[in-house]
mmCIF file of C-alpha atoms in Angstrom:
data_model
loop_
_atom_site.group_PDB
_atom_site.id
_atom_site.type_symbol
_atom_site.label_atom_id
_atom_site.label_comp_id
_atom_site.label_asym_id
_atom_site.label_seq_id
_atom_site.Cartn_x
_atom_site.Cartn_y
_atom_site.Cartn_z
ATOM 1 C CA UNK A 190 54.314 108.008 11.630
ATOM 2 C CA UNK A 191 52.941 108.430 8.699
ATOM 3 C CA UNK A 192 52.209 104.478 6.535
ATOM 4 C CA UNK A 193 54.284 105.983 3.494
ATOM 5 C CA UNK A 194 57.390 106.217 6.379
ATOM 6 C CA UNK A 195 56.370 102.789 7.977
ATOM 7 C CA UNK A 196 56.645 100.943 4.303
ATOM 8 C CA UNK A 197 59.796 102.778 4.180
ATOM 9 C CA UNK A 198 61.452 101.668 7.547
ATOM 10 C CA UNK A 199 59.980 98.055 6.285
ATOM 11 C CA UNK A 200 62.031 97.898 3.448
ATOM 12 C CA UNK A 201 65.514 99.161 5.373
ATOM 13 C CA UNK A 202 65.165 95.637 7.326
ATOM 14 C CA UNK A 203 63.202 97.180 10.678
ATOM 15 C CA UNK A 204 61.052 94.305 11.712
ATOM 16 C CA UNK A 205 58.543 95.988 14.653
ATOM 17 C CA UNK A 206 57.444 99.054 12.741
ATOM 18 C CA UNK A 207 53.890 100.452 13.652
ATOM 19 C CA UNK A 208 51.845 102.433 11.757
ATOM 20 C CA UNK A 209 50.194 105.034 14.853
ATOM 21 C CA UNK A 210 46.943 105.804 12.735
ATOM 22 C CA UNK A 211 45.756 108.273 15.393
ATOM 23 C CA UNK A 212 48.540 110.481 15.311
ATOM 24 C CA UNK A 213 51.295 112.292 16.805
ATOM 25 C CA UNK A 214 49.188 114.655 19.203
ATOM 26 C CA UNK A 215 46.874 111.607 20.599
ATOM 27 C CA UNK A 216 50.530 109.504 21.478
ATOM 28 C CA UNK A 217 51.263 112.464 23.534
ATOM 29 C CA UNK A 218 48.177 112.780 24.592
ATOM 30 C CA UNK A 219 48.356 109.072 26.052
ATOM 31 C CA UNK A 220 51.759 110.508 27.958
ATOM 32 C CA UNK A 221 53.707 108.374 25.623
ATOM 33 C CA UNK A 222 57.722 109.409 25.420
ATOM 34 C CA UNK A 223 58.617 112.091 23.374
ATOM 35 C CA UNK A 224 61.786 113.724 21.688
ATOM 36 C CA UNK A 225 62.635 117.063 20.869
ATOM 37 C CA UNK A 226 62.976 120.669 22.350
ATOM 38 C CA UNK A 227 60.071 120.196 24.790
ATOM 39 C CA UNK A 228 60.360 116.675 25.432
ATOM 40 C CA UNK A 229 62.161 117.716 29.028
ATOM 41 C CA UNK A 230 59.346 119.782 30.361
ATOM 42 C CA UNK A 231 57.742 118.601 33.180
ATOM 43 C CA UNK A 232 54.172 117.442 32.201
ATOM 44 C CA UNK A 233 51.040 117.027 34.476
ATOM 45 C CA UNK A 234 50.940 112.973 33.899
ATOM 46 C CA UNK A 235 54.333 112.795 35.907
ATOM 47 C CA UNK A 236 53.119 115.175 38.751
ATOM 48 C CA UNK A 237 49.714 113.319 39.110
ATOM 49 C CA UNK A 238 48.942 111.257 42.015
ATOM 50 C CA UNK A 239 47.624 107.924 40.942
ATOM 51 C CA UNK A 240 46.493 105.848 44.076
ATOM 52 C CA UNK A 241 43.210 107.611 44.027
ATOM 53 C CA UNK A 242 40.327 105.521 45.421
ATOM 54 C CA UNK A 243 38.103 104.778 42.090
ATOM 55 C CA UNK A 244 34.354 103.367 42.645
ATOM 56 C CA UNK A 245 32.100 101.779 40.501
ATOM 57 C CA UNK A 246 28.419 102.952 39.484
ATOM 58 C CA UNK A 247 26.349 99.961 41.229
ATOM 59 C CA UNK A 248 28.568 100.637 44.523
ATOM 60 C CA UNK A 249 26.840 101.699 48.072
ATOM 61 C CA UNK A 250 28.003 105.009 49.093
ATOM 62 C CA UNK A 251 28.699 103.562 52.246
ATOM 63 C CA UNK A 252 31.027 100.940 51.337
ATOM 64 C CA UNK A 253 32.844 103.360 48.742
ATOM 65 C CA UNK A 254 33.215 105.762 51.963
ATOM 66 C CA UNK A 255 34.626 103.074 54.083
ATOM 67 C CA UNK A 256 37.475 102.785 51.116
ATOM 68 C CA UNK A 257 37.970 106.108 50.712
ATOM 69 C CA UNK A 258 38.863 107.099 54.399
ATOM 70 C CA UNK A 259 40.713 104.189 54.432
ATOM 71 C CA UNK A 260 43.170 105.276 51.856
ATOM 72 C CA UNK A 261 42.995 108.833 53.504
ATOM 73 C CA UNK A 262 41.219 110.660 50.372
ATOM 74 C CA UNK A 263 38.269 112.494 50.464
ATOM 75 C CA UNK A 264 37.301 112.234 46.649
ATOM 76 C CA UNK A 265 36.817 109.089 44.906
ATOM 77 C CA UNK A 266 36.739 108.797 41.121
ATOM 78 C CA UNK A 267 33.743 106.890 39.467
ATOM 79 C CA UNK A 268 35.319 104.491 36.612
ATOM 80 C CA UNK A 269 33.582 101.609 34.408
ATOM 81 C CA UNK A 270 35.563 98.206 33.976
ATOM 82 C CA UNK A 271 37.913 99.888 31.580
ATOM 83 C CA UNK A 272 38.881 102.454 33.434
ATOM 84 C CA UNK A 273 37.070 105.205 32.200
ATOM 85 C CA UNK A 274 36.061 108.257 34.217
ATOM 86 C CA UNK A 275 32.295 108.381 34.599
ATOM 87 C CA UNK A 276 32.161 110.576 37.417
ATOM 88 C CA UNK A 277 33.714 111.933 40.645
ATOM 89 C CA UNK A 278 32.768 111.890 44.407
ATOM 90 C CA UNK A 279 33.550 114.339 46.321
ATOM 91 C CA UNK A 280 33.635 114.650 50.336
ATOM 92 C CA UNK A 281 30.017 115.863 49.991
ATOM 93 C CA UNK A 282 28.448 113.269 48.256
ATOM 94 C CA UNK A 283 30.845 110.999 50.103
ATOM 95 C CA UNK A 284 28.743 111.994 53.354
ATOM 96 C CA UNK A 285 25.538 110.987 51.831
ATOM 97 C CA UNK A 286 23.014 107.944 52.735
ATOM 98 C CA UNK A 287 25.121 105.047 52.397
ATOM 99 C CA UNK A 288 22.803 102.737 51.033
ATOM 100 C CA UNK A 289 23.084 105.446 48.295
ATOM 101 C CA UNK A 290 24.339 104.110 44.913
ATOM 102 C CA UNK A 291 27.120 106.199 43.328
ATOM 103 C CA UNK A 292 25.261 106.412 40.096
ATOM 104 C CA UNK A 293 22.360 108.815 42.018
ATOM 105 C CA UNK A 294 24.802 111.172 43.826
ATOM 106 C CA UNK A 295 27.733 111.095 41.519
ATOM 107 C CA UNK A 296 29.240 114.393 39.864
ATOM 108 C CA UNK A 297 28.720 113.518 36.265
ATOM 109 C CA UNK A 298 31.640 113.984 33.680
ATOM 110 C CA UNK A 299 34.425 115.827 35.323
ATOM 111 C CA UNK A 300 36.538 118.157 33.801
ATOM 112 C CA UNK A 301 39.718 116.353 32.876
ATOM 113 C CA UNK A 302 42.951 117.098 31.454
ATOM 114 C CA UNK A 303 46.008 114.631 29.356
ATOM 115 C CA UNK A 304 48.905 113.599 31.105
ATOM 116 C CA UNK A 305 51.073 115.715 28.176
ATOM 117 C CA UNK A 306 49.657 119.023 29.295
ATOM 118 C CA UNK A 307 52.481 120.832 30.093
ATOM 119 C CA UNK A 308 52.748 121.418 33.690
ATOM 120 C CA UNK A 309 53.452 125.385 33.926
ATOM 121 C CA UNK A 310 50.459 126.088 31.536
ATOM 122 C CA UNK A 311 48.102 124.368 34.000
ATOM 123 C CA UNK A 312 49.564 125.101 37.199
ATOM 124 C CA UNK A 313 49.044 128.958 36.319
ATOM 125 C CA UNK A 314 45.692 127.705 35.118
ATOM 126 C CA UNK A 315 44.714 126.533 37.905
ATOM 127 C CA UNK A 316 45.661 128.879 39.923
ATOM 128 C CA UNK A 317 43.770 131.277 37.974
ATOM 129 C CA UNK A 318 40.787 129.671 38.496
ATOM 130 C CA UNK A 319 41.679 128.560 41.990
ATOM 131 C CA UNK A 320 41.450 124.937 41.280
ATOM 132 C CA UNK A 321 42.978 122.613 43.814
ATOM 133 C CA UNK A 322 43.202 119.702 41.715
ATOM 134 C CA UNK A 323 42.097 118.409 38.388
ATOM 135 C CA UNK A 324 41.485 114.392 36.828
ATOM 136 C CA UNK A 325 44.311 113.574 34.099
ATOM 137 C CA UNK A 326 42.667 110.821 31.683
ATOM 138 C CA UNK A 327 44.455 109.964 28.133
ATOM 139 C CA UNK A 328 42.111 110.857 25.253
ATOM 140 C CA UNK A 329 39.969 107.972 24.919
ATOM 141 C CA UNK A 330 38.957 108.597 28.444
ATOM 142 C CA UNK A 331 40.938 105.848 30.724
ATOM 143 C CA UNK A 332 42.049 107.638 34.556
ATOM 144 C CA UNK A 333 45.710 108.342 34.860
ATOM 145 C CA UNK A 334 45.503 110.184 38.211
ATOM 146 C CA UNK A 335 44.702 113.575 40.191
ATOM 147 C CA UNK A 336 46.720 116.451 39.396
ATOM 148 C CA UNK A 337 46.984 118.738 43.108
ATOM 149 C CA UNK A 338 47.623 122.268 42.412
ATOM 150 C CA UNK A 339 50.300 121.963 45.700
ATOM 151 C CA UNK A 340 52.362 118.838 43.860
ATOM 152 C CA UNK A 341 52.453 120.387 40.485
ATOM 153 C CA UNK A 342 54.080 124.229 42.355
ATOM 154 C CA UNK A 343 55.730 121.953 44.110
ATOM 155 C CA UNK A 344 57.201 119.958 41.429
ATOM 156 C CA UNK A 345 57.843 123.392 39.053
ATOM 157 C CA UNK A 346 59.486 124.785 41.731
ATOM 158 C CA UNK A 347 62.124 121.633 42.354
ATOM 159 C CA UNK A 348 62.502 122.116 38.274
ATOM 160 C CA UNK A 349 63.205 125.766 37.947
ATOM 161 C CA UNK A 350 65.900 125.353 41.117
ATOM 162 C CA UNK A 351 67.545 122.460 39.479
ATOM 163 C CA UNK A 352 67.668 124.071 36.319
ATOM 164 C CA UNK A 353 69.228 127.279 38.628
ATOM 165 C CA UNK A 354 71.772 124.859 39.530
ATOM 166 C CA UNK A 355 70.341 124.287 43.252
ATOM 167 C CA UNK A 356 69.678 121.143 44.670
#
């Protein structure tokens, strides 16, 4: 909101009013709730998996692959101490030495996506491309999950028979 409408919401008595200085498209952006016509569409932050293994730069490849199998993944995101997305492993680089650090074999700066991206534009998207899945991060960077090609169909096509009236 705009600080003109935040003075104004002041002065009618509302006590926890927030100037959002970056704007409406970066709080959606961040997957923060919306209202309105389009606020019911199914967006790619809801259909994104989010217990995907993240590594750290200084980690042994070995140790990362251990985790990674573990957790029955074969792609591990690289993140800092904020949670940023550095970089991605995938099962390739996963198979490398393991006294390998991440840093050396990583996949620098993946393409990423926000978690408002609405969920039929990038399913079709991907599937264009023939993408399986893509990293959702909110705009300053910080890893909200893996979006699968399969769970987003998936999820469009629960939506579209609910909306049908089905089950």
């Amino acid at each position: 909101m705009s600080p003109r409408a935040a003075w104004r919401l002041e002065s009618l008595g509302f006590t926890q009013v927030f100037d959002y200085t970056a704007g409406k498209a970066d709080w959606f952006a961040f997957g923060l709730p919306a209202e309105g016509k389009l606020a019911e569409l199914p967006r790619a932050g809801e259909a994104a998996r989010r217990d995907v293994p993240t590594c750290r730069l200084t980690e042994r490849v070995g140790d990362v692959r251990t985790r990674v199998e573990a957790a029955g993944w074969d792609t591990c995101l690289v993140v800092n101490e904020e949670g940023v997305v550095l970089g991605r492993l995938r099962a390739e680089a996963l198979g490398a030495d393991a006294a390998a650090l991440v840093e050396t074999i990583m996949e620098p700066g993946p393409t990423t996506i926000r978690p408002n991206t609405l969920l039929e534009a990038i399913t079709t998207r991907m599937q264009a491309r023939k993408v399986d899945s893509v990293v959702v991060s909110t705009s300053d960077g910080r890893l909200v999950g893996v979006l699968f090609r399969s769970d987003a169909e998936r999820r469009l096509a629960d939506v579209q028979g609910a909306s049908e009236g089905g089950v």
